[in-house]
Short mmCIF file of C-alpha atoms and ligand atoms in Angstrom, two decimals:
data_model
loop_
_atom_site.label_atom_id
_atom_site.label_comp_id
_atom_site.label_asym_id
_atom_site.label_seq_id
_atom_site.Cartn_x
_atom_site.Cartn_y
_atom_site.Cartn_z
CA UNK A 1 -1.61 -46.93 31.97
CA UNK A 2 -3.31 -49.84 33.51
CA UNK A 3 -7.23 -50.52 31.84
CA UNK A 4 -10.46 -50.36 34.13
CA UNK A 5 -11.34 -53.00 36.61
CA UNK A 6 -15.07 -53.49 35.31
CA UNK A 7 -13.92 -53.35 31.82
CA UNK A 8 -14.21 -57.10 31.58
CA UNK A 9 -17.53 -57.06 32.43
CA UNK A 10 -18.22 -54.82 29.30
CA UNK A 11 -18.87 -55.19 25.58
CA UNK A 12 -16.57 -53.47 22.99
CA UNK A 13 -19.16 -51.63 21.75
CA UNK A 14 -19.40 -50.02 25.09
CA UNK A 15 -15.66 -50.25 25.63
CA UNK A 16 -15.24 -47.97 22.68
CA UNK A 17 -17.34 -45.43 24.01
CA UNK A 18 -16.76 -45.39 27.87
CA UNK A 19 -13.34 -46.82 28.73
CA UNK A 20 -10.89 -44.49 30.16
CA UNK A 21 -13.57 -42.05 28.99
CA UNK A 22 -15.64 -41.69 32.35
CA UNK A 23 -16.86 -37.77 32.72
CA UNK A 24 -14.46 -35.14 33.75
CA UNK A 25 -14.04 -35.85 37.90
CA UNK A 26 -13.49 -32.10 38.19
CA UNK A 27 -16.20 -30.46 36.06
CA UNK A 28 -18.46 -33.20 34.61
CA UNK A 29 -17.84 -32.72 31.00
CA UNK A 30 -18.82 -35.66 29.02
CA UNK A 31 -15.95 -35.72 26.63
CA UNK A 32 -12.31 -36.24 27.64
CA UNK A 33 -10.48 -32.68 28.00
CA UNK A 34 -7.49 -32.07 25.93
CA UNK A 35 -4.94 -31.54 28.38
CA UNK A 36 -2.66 -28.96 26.31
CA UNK A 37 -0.16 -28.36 29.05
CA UNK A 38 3.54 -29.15 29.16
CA UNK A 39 4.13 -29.26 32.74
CA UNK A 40 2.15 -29.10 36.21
CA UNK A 41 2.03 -27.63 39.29
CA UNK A 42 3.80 -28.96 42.38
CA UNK A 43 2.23 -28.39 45.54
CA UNK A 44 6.02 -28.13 47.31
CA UNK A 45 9.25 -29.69 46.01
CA UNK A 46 8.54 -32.91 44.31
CA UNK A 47 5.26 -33.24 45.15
CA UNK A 48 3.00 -33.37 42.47
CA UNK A 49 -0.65 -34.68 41.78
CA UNK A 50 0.11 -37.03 39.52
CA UNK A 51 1.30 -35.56 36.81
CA UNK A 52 4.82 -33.68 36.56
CA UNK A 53 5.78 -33.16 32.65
CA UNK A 54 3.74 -34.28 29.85
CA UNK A 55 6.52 -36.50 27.90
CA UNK A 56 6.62 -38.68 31.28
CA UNK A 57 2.68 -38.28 31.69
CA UNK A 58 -0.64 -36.05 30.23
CA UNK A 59 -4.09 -37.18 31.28
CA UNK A 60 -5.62 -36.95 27.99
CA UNK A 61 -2.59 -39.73 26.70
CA UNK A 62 -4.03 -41.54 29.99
CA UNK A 63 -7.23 -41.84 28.78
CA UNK A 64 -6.18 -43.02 25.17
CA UNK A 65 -3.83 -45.90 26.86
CA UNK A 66 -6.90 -47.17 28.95
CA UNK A 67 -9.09 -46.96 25.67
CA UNK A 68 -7.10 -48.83 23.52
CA UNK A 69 -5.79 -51.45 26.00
CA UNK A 70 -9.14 -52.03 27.31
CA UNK A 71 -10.23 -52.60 23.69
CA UNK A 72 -7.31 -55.28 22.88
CA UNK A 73 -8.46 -57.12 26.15
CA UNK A 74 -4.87 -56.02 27.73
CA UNK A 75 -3.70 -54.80 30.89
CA UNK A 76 -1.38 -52.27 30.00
CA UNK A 77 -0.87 -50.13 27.10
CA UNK A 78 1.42 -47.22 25.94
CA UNK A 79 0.43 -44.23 23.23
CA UNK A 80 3.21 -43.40 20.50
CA UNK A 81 3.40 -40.33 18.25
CA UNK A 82 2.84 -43.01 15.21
CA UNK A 83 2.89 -46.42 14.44
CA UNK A 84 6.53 -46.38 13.39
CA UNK A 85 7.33 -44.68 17.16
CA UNK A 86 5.56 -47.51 18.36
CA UNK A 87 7.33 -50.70 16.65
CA UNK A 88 10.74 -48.74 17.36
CA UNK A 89 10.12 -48.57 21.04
CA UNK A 90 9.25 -52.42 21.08
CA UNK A 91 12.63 -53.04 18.95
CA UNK A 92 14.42 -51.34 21.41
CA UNK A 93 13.77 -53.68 24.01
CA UNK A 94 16.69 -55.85 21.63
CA UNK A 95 20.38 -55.98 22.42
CA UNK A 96 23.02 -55.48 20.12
CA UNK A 97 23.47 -59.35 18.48
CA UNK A 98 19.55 -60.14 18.97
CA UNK A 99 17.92 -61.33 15.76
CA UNK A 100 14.40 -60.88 14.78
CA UNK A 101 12.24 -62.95 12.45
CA UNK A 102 9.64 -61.24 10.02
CA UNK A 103 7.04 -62.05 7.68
CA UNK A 104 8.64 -61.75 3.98
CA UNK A 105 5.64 -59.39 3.27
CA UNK A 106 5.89 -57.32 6.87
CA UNK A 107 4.60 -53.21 6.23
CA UNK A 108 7.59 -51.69 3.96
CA UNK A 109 7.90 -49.41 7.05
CA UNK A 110 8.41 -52.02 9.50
CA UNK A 111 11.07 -53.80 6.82
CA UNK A 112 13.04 -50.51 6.26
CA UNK A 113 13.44 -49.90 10.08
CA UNK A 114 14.94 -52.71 11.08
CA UNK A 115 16.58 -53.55 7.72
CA UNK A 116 18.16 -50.39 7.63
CA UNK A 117 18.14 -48.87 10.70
CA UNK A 118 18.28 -51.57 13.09
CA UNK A 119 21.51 -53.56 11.65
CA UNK A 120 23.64 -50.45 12.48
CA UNK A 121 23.63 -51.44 15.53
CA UNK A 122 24.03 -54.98 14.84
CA UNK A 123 20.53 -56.12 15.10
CA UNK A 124 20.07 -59.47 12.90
CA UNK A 125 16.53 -60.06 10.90
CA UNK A 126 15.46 -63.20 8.67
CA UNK A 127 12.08 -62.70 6.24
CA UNK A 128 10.12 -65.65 5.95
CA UNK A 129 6.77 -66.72 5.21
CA UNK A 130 5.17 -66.79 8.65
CA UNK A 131 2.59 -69.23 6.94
CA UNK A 132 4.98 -72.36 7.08
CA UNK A 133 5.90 -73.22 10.70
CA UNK A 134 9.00 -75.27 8.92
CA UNK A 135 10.68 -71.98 7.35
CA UNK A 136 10.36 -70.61 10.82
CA UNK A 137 11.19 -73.34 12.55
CA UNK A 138 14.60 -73.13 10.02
CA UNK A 139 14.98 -69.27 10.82
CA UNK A 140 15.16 -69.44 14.28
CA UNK A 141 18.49 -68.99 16.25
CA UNK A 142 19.88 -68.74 19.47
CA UNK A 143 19.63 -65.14 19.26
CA UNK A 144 16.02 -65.22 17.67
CA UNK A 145 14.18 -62.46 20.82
CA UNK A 146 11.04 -61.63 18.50
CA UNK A 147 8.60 -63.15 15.60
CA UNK A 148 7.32 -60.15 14.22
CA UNK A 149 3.52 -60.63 12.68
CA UNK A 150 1.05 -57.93 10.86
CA UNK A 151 -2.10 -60.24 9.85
CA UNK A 152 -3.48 -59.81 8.10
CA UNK A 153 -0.84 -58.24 5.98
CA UNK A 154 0.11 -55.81 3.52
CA UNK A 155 -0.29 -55.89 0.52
CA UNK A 156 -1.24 -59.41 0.53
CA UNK A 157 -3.46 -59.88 3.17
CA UNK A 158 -2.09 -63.05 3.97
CA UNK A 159 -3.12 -64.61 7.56
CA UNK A 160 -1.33 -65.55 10.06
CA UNK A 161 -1.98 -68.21 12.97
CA UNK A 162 -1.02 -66.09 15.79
CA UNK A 163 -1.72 -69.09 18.10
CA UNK A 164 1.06 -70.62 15.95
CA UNK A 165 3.36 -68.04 16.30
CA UNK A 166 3.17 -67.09 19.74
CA UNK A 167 3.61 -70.71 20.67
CA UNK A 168 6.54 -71.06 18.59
CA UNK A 169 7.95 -67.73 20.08
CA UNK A 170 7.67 -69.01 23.55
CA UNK A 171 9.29 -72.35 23.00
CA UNK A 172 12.43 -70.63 21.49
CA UNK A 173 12.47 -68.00 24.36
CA UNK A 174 11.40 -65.15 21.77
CA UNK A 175 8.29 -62.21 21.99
CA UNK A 176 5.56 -62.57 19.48
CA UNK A 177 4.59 -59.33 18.37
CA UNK A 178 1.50 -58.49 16.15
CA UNK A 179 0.73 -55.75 14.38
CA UNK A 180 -3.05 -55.65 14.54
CA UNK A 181 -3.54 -52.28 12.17
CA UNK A 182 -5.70 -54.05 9.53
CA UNK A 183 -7.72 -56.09 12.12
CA UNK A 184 -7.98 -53.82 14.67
CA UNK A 185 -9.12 -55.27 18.63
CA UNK A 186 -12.65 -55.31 16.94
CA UNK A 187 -11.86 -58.06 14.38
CA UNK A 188 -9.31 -59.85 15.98
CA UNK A 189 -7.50 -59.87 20.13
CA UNK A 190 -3.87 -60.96 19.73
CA UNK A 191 -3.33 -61.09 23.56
CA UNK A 192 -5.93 -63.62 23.94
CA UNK A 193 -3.75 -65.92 21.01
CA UNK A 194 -0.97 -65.82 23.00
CA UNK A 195 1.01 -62.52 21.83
CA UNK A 196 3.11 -60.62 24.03
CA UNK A 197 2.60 -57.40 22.14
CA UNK A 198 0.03 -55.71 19.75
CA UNK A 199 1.61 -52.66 17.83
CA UNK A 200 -0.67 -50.35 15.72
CA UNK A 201 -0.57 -47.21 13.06
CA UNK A 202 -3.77 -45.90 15.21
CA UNK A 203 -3.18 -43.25 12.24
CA UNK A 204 -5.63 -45.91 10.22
CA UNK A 205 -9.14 -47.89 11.87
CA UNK A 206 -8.51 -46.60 15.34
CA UNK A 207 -8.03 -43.50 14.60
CA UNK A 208 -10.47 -43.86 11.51
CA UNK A 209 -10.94 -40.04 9.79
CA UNK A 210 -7.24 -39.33 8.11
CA UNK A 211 -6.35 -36.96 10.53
CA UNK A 212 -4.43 -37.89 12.84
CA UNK A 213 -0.85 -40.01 12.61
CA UNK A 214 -0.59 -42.26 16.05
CA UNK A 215 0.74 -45.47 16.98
CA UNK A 216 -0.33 -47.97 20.37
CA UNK A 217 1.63 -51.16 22.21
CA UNK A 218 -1.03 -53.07 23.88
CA UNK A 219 0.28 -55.56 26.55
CA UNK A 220 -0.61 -58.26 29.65
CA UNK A 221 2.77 -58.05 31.24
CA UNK A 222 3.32 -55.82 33.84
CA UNK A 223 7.18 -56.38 33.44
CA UNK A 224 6.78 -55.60 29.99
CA UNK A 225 4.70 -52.33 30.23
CA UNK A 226 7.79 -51.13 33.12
CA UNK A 227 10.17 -51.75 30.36
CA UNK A 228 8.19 -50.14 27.51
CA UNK A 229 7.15 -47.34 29.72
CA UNK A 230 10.99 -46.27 30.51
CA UNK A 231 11.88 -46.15 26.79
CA UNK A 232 8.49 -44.29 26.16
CA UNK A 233 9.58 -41.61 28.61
CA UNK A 234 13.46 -41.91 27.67
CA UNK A 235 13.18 -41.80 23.71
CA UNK A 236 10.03 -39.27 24.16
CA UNK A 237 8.33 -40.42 20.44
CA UNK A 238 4.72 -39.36 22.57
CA UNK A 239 1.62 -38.27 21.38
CA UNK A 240 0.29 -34.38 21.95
CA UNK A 241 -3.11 -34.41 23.61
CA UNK A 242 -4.98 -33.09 20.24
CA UNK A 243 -3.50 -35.96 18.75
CA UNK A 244 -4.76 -38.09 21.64
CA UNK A 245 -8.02 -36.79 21.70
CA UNK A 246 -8.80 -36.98 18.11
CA UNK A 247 -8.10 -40.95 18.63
CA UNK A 248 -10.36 -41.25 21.28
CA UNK A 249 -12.76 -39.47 19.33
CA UNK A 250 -12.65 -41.83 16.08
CA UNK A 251 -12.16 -44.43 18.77
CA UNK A 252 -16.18 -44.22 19.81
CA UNK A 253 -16.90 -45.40 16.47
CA UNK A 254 -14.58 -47.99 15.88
CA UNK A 255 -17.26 -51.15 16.22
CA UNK A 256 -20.02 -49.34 13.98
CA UNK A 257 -17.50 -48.33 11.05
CA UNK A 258 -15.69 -51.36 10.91
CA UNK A 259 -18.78 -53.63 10.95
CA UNK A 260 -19.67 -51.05 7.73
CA UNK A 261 -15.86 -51.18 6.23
CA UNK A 262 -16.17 -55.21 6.28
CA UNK A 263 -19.85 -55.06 4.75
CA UNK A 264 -18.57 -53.11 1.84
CA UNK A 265 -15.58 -55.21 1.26
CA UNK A 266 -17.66 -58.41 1.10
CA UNK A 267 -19.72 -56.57 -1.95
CA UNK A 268 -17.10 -55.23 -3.71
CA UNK A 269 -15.34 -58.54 -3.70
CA UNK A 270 -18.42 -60.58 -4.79
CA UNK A 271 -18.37 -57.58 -7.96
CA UNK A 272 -14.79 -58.31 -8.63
CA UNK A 273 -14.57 -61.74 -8.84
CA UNK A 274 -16.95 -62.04 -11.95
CA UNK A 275 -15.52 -59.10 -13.43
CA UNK A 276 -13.95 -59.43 -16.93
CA UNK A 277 -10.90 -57.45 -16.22
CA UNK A 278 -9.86 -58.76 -12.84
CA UNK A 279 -7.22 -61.92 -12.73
CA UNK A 280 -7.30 -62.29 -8.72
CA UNK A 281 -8.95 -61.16 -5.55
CA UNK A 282 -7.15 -60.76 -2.25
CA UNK A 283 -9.45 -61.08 0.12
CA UNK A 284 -9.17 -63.15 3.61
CA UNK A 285 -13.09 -63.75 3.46
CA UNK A 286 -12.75 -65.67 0.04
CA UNK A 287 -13.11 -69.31 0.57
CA UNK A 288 -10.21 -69.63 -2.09
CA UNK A 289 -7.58 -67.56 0.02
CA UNK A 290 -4.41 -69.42 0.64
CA UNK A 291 -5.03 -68.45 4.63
CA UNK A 292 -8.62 -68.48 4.67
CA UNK A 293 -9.33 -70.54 7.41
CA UNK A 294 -6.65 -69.37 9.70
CA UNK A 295 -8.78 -65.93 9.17
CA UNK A 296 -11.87 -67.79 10.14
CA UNK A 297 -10.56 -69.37 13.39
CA UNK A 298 -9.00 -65.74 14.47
CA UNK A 299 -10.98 -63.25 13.10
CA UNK A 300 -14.86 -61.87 13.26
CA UNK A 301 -14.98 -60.78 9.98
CA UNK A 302 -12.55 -60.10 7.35
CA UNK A 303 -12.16 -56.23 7.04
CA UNK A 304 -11.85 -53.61 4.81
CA UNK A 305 -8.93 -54.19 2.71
CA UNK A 306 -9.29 -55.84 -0.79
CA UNK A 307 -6.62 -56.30 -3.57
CA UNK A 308 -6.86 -57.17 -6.97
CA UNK A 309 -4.56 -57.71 -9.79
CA UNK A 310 -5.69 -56.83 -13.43
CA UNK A 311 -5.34 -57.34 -16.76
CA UNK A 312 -2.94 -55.18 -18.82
CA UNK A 313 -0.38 -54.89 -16.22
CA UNK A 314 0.90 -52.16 -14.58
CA UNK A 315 -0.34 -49.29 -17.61
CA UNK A 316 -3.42 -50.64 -16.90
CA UNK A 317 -3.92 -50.25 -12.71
CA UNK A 318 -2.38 -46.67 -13.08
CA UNK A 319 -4.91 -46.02 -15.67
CA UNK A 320 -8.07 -47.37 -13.29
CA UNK A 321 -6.72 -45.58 -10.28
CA UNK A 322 -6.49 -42.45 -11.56
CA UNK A 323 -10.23 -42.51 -13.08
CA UNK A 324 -12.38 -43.19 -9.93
CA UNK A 325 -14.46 -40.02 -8.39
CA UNK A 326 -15.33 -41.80 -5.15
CA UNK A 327 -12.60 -44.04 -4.28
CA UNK A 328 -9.60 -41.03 -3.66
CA UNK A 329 -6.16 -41.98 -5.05
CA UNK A 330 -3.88 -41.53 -1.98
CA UNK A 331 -1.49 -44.06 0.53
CA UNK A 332 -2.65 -44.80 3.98
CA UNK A 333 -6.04 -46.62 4.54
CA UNK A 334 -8.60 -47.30 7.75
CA UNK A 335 -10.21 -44.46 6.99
CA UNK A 336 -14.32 -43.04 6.41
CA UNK A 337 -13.30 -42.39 2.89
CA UNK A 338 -12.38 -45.21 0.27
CA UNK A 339 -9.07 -45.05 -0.73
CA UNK A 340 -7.50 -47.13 -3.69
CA UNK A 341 -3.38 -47.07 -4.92
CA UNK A 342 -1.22 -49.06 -6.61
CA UNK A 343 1.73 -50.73 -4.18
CA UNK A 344 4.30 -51.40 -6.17
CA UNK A 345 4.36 -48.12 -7.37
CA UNK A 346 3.29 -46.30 -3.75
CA UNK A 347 3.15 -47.79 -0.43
CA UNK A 348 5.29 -50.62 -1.29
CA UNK A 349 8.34 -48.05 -2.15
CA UNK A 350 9.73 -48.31 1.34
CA UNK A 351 10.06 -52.11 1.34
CA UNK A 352 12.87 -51.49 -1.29
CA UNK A 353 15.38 -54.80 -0.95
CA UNK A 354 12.37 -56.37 0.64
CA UNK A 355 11.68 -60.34 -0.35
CA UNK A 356 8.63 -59.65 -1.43
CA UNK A 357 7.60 -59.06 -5.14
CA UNK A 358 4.39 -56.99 -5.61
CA UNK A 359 2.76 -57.57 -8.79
CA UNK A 360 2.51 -54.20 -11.32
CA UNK A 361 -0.74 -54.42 -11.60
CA UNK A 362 -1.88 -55.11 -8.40
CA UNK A 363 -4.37 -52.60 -7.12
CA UNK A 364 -5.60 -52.12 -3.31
CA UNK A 365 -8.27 -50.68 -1.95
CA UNK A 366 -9.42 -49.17 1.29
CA UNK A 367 -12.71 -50.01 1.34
CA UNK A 368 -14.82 -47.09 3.03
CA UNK A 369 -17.95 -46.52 4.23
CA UNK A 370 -19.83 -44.84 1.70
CA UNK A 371 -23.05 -46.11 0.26
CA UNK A 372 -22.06 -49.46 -1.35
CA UNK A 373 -23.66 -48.87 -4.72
CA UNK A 374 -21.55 -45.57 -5.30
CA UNK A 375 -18.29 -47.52 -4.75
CA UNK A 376 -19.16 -50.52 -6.91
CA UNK A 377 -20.46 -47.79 -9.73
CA UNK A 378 -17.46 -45.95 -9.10
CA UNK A 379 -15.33 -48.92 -9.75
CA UNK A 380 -17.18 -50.56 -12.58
CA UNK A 381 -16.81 -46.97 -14.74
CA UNK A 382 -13.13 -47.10 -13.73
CA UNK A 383 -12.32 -50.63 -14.97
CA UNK A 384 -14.54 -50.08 -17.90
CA UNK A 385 -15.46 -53.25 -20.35
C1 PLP B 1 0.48 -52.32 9.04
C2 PLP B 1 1.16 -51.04 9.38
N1 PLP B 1 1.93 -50.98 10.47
C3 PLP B 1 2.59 -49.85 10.82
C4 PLP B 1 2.49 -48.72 10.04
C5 PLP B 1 3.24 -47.48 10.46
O1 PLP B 1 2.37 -46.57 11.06
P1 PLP B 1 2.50 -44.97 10.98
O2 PLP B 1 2.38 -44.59 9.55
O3 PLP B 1 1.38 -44.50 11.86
O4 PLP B 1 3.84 -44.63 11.55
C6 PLP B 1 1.68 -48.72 8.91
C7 PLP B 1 1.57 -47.52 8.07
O5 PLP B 1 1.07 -47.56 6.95
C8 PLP B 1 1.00 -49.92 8.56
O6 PLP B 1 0.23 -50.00 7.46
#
């Protein structure tokens, strides 16, 4: 679906709220109808209004696609049925013998797929650390088609310079794809950096309430969109129009939460830095992190994810997370509600054989937006003294 024409002329804030969701042409109603329909009538044979079978097209998936790509400053865009859907329709676009180059801390998800789906049929990945142009520079083949990117990144939040990246990907004849889930189009625009793609879990920000599992491919190509609309259609991994709408509904908030999400952060970072039983703070705003200022050239602010490690190892980060009231012990993140886990023992399960080592006692949080003074009590009962 291609985004507005006067959407450049628009704020995101308003973006968020109106793109691809102008009242209902036929009745007026304010709110984007859920189009629960499988198929639609043809006035004789083959001639339809648009719309023949809701895999291959469903106006409510239309609006999403205009929403988000109008949000990521993109032409084009394509809704999946989740964020995994999404990244496996974009590796799809490989041929058998193509070889791929990830971050060594890429979204365990992302790392099983192609680790161990992908090389069955003789797809090739290297893990590096997309922070040093040299080890990419030393990972890329002949056969290198994509740099693969999620800044910033999980659990780590390390930063990467998508300018960087996508320059390096177009030198070697290779896609630069970024997962944008933790930034989201509000903090951060890939497509302006020079990416070819931006792939999101809209089950997280965009989506923003933990209820609904989704997944997005923002692009400027037109050639690109052809080829990622075929495999959307041919592989079928779409989005039902309750789904759909339920995005476009957290969607209207997007700029006001995460403005809140990145405000709480910042506060419950300033607590944890002092605090007694913390060793180190993750946090891309902190002047100290390794890829601060790449955050600070890219990004608006530095969002709502914060890790910590702690003292008394991994006894002692199960213990914490399993005493807070507020902050609800539970994978995902992006959400209203503050989440907290520990990865090595939870999300970070499905990187198994992945480069990256996760500290035990690393803790991370997804930092709601619930008054600020209930989450920093919450947490300061939890560590204890
Ligand atoms: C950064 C990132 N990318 C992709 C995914 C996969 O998205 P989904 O769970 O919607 O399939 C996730 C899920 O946690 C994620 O955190």
């Amino acid at each position: 679906m291609k985004r507005n024409a006067n959407d450049p002329e628009w704020g995101i804030e308003t973006l968020a709220i109106h793109a691809g969701q102008e009242p209902d042409p036929h009745t007026g109603a304010v709110t984007v109808p859920v189009y629960q329909t499988s198929t639609y009538e043809q006035d004789a044979v083959g001639q339809d209004r648009g719309y023949e079978y809701s895999r291959t097209g469903n106006p409510t998936r239309d609006a999403l696609e205009t929403s988000i790509a109008s949000l990521e400053g993109g032409d084009f865009g394509r809704a999946f049925a989740s964020g995994m859907a999404a990244e496996d329709t974009i590796l799809r676009l490989l041929n058998p013998g193509d070889h791929v180059v990830m971050g060594n801390d890429a979204y365990g998800g992302t790392f099983r797929l192609i680790s161990k789906v992908l090389t069955r049929f003789n797809i090739e990945w290297t893990a590096v650390n997309l922070a040093n142009p040299t080890e990419i520079e030393a990972a890329i083949r002949d056969n290198t088609r994509i740099l693969w990117t999620e800044t910033p990144s999980n659990p780590l939040l390390s930063v990467v310079d998508i300018e960087m990246l996508a320059s390096v990907a177009h030198a070697n004849n290779a896609w630069c794809v970024v997962d944008n889930t933790f930034a989201t189009p509000y903090l951060q625009q890939p497509l302006s950096l020079g990416a070819d793609f931006v792939v999101h879990s809209a089950t997280k920000y965009l989506g923003g309430h933990s209820d609904v599992v989704g997944g997005f491919i923002a692009m400027n190509s037109a050639e690109l969109d052809e080829k990622i609309g075929f495999l959307q259609n041919a592989i079928g991994a779409v989005p039902a129009p309750w789904d759909c709408y339920l995005l476009l509904r957290g969607i209207k908030t997007l700029p006001v939460r995460m403005d809140r999400h990145c405000e709480n952060a910042e506060k419950i970072v300033d607590f944890l830095k002092t605090h007694e039983k913390v060793i180190e703070v993750l946090y891309p705003g902190l002047e100290s992190h390794q890829t601060h200022k790449i955050a600070e050239k890219q990004m608006k602010k530095y969002g709502g994810m914060v890790s910590f490690t702690v003292k008394g190892g991994e006894k002692e980060a199960r213990r914490i997370v399993s005493q807070t009231k507020v902050f609800t012990l539970a994978e995902s993140l992006g959400a209203v509600e503050s989440l907290i886990e520990v990865p090595a023992a939870m999300t970070h399960l499905s990187a198994e054989g992945s480069p990256l080592e996760v500290d035990d006692s690393l803790i991370r949080l997804s930092v709601g937006i619930e008054t600020a003074e209930d989450l920093l009590n919450d947490l300061s009962q939890a560590l204890g003294h």
